[in-house]
PDB file of C-alpha atoms in Angstrom:
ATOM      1  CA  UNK A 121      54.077 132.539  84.219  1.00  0.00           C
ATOM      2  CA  UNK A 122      51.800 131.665  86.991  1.00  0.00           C
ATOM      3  CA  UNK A 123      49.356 129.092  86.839  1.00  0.00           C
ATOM      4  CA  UNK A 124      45.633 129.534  87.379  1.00  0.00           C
ATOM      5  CA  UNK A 125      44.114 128.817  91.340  1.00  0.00           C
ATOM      6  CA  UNK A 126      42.795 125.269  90.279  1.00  0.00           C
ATOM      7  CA  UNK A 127      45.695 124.399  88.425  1.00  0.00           C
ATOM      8  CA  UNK A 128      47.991 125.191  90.951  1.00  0.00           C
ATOM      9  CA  UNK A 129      46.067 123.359  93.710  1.00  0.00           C
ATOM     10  CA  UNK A 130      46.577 120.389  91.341  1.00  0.00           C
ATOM     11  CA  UNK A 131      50.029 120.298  90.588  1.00  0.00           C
ATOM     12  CA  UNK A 132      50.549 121.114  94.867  1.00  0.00           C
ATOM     13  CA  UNK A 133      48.804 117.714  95.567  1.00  0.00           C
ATOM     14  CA  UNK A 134      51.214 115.900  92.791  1.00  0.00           C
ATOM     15  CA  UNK A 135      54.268 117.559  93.837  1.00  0.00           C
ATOM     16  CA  UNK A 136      52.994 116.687  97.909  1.00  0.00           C
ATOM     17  CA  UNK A 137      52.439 113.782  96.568  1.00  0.00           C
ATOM     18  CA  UNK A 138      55.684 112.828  94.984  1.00  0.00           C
ATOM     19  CA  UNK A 139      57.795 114.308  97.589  1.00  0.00           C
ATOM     20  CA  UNK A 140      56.122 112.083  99.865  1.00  0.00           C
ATOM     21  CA  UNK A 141      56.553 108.930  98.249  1.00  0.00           C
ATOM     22  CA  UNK A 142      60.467 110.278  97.801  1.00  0.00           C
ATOM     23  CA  UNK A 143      60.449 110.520 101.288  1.00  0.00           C
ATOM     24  CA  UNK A 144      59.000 107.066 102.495  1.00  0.00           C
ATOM     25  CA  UNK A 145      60.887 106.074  99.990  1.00  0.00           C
ATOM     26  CA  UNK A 146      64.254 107.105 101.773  1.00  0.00           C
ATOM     27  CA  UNK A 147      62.555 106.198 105.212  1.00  0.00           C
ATOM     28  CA  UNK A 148      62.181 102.633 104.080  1.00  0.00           C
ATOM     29  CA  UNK A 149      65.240 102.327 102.744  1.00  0.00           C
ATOM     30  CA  UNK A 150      67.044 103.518 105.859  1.00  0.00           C
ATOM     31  CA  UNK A 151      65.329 101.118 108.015  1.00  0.00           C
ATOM     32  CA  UNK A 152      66.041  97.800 106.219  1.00  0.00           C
ATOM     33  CA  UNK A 153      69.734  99.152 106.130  1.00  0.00           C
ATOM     34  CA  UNK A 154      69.844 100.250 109.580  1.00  0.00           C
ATOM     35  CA  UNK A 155      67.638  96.701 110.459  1.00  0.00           C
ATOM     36  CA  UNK A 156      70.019  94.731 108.533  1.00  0.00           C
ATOM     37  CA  UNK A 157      73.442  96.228 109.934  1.00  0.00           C
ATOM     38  CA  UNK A 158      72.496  96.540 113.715  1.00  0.00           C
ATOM     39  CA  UNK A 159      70.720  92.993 113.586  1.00  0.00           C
ATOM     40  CA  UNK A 160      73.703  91.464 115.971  1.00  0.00           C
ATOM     41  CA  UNK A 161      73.033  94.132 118.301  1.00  0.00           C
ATOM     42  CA  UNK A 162      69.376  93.690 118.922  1.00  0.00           C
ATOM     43  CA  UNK A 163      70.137  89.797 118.646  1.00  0.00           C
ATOM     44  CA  UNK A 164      72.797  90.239 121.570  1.00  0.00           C
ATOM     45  CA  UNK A 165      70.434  92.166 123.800  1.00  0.00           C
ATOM     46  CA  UNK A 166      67.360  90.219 123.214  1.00  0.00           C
ATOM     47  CA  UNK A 167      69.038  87.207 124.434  1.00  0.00           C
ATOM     48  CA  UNK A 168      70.699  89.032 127.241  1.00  0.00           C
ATOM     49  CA  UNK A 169      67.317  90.173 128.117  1.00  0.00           C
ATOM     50  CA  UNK A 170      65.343  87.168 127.394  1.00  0.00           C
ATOM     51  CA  UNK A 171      67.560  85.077 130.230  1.00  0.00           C
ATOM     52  CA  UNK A 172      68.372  87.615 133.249  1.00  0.00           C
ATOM     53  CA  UNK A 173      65.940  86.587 136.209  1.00  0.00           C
ATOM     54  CA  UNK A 174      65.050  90.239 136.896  1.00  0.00           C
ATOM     55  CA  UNK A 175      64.191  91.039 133.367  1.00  0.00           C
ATOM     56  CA  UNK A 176      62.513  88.503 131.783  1.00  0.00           C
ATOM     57  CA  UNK A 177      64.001  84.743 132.971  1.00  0.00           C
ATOM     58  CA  UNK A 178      63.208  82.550 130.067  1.00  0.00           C
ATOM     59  CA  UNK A 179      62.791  79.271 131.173  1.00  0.00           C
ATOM     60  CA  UNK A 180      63.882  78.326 127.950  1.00  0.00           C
ATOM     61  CA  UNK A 181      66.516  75.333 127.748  1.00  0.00           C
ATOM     62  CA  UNK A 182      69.783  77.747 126.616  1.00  0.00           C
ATOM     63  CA  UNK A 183      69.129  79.868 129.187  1.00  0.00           C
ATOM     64  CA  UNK A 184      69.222  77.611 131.743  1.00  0.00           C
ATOM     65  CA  UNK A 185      71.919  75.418 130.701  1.00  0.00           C
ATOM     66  CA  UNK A 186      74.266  78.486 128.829  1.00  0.00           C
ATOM     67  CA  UNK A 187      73.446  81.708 130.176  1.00  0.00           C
ATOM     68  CA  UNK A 188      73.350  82.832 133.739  1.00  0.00           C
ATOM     69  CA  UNK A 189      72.730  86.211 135.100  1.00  0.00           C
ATOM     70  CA  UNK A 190      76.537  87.896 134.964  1.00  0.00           C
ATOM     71  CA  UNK A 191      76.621  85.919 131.424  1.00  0.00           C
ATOM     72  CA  UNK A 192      73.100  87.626 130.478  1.00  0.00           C
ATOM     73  CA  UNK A 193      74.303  91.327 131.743  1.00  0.00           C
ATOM     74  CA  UNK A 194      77.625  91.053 129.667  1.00  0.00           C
ATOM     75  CA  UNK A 195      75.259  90.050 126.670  1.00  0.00           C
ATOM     76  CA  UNK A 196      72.980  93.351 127.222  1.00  0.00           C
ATOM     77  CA  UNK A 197      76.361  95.122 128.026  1.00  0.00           C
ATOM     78  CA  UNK A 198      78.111  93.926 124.843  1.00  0.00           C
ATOM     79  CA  UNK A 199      75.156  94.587 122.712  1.00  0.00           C
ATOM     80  CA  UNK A 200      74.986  98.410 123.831  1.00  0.00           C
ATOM     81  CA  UNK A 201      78.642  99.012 123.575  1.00  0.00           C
ATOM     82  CA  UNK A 202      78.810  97.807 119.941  1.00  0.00           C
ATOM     83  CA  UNK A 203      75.755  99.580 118.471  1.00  0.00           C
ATOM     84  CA  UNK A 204      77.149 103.050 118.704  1.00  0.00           C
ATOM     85  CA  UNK A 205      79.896 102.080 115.867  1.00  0.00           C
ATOM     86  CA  UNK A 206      77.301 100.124 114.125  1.00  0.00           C
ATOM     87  CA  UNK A 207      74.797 102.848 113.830  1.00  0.00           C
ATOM     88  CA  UNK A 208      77.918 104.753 112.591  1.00  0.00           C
ATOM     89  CA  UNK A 209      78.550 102.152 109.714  1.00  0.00           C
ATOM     90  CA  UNK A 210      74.712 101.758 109.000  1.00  0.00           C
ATOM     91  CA  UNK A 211      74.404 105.764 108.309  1.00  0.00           C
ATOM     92  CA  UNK A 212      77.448 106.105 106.316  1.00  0.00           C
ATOM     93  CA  UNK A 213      75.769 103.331 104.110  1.00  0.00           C
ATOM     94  CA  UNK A 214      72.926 104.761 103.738  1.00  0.00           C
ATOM     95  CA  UNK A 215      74.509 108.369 102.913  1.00  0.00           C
ATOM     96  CA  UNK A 216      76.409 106.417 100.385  1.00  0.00           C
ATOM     97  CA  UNK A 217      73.825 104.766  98.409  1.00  0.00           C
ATOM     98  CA  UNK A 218      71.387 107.646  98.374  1.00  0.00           C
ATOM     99  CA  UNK A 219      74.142 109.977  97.405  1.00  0.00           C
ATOM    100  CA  UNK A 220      74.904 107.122  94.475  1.00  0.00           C
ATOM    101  CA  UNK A 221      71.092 107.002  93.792  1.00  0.00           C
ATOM    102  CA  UNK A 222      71.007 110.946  93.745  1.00  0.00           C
ATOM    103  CA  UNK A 223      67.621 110.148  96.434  1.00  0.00           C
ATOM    104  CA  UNK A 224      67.550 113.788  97.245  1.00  0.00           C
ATOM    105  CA  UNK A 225      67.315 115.203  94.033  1.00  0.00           C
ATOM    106  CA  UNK A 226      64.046 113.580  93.578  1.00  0.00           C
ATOM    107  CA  UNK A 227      62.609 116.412  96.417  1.00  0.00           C
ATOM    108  CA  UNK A 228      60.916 118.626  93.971  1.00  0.00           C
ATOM    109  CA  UNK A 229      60.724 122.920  94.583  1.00  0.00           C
ATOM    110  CA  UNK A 230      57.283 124.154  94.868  1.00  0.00           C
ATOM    111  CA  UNK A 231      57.590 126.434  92.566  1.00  0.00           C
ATOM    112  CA  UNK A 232      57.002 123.692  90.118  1.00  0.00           C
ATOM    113  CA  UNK A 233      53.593 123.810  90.918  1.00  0.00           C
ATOM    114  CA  UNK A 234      53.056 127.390  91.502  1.00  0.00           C
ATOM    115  CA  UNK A 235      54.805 128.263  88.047  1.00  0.00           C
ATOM    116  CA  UNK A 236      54.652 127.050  84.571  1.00  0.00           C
ATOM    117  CA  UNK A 237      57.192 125.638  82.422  1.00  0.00           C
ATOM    118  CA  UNK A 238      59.718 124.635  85.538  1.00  0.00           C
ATOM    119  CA  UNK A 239      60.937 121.392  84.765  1.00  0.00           C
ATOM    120  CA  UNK A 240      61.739 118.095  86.827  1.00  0.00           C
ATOM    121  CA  UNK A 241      64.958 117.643  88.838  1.00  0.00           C
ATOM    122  CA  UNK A 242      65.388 114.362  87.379  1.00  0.00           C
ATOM    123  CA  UNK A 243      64.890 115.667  83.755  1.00  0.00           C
ATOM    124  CA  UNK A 244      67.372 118.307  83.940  1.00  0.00           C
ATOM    125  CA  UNK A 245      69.900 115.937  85.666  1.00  0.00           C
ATOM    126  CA  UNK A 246      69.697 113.487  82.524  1.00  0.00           C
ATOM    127  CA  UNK A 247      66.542 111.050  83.680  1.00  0.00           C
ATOM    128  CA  UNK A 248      65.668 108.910  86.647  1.00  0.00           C
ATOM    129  CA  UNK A 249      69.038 106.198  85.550  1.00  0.00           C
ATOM    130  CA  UNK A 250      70.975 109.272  85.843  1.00  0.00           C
ATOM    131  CA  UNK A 251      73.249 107.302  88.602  1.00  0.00           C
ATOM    132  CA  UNK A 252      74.455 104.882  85.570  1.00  0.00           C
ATOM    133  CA  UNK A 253      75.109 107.291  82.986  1.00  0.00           C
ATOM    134  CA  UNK A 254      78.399 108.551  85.348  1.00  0.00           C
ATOM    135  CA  UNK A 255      79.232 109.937  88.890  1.00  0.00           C
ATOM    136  CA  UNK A 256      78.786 113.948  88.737  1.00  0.00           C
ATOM    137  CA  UNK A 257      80.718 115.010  91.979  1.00  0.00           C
ATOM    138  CA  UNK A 258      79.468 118.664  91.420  1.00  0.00           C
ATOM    139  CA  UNK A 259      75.891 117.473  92.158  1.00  0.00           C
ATOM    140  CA  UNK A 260      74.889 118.606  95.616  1.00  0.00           C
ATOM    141  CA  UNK A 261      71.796 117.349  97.381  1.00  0.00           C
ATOM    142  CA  UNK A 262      70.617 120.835  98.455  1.00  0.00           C
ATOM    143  CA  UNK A 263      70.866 122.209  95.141  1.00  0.00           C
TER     144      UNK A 263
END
């Protein structure tokens, strides 16, 4: 059955609310994995960067003594060319561990606030540790 204006208008803020945090949830977990696997590529152009004399010319001691200019564009060069297969690896990572940590089904319908008596995603799908009682490979996100 329905629930009453003020009701409703409470349960919309928790279920904002919760999707929300679901979602900056997933946001911050895709950064420190995409952070953490395409750290050799933003290592590799910032030093290719740091010591080219039209970019930035460091007058640090490395790039002076190591790095010249052809050595610094094969450095930004080499950096660019290898991040397109690392962003590859650091998104099927993260599709992998939020599909393991059924992330998506924590996205709750709107209806649970509009309604009454429509349970939790989580609760139907055996709790929030539902990802240790066993692998369901009929679960689909968009369900």
């Amino acid at each position: 059955e329905p629930r009453s204006a003020w009701c409703c208008l409470a349960w919309s803020l928790v279920v904002i609310t919760m999707n929300s945090l679901v979602f900056l949830m997933n946001l911050l977990l895709m950064f420190v994995i995409f952070t953490v696997v395409l750290l050799p590529t933003i290592v590799v152009v910032y030093f290719g960067f740091q010591c080219h004399s039209r970019v930035l010319h460091s007058a640090a001691r490395y790039c002076r003594s190591i790095l010249d200019d052809n050595s610094s564009s094969a450095l930004i060069i080499l950096g660019f060319v290898i991040m397109s297969p690392l962003i590859v690896v650091a998104m099927a990572i993260y599709c992998s561990l939020a599909r393991r940590l059924r992330l998506f089904m924590c996205f709750q319908p709107y209806s649970r606030a509009v309604y009454k008596g429509v349970k939790w995603r989580w609760y139907e799908e055996g709790g929030l540790c539902s990802c240790a009682k066993g692998w369901n490979t009929q679960v689909k996100a968009w369900v």
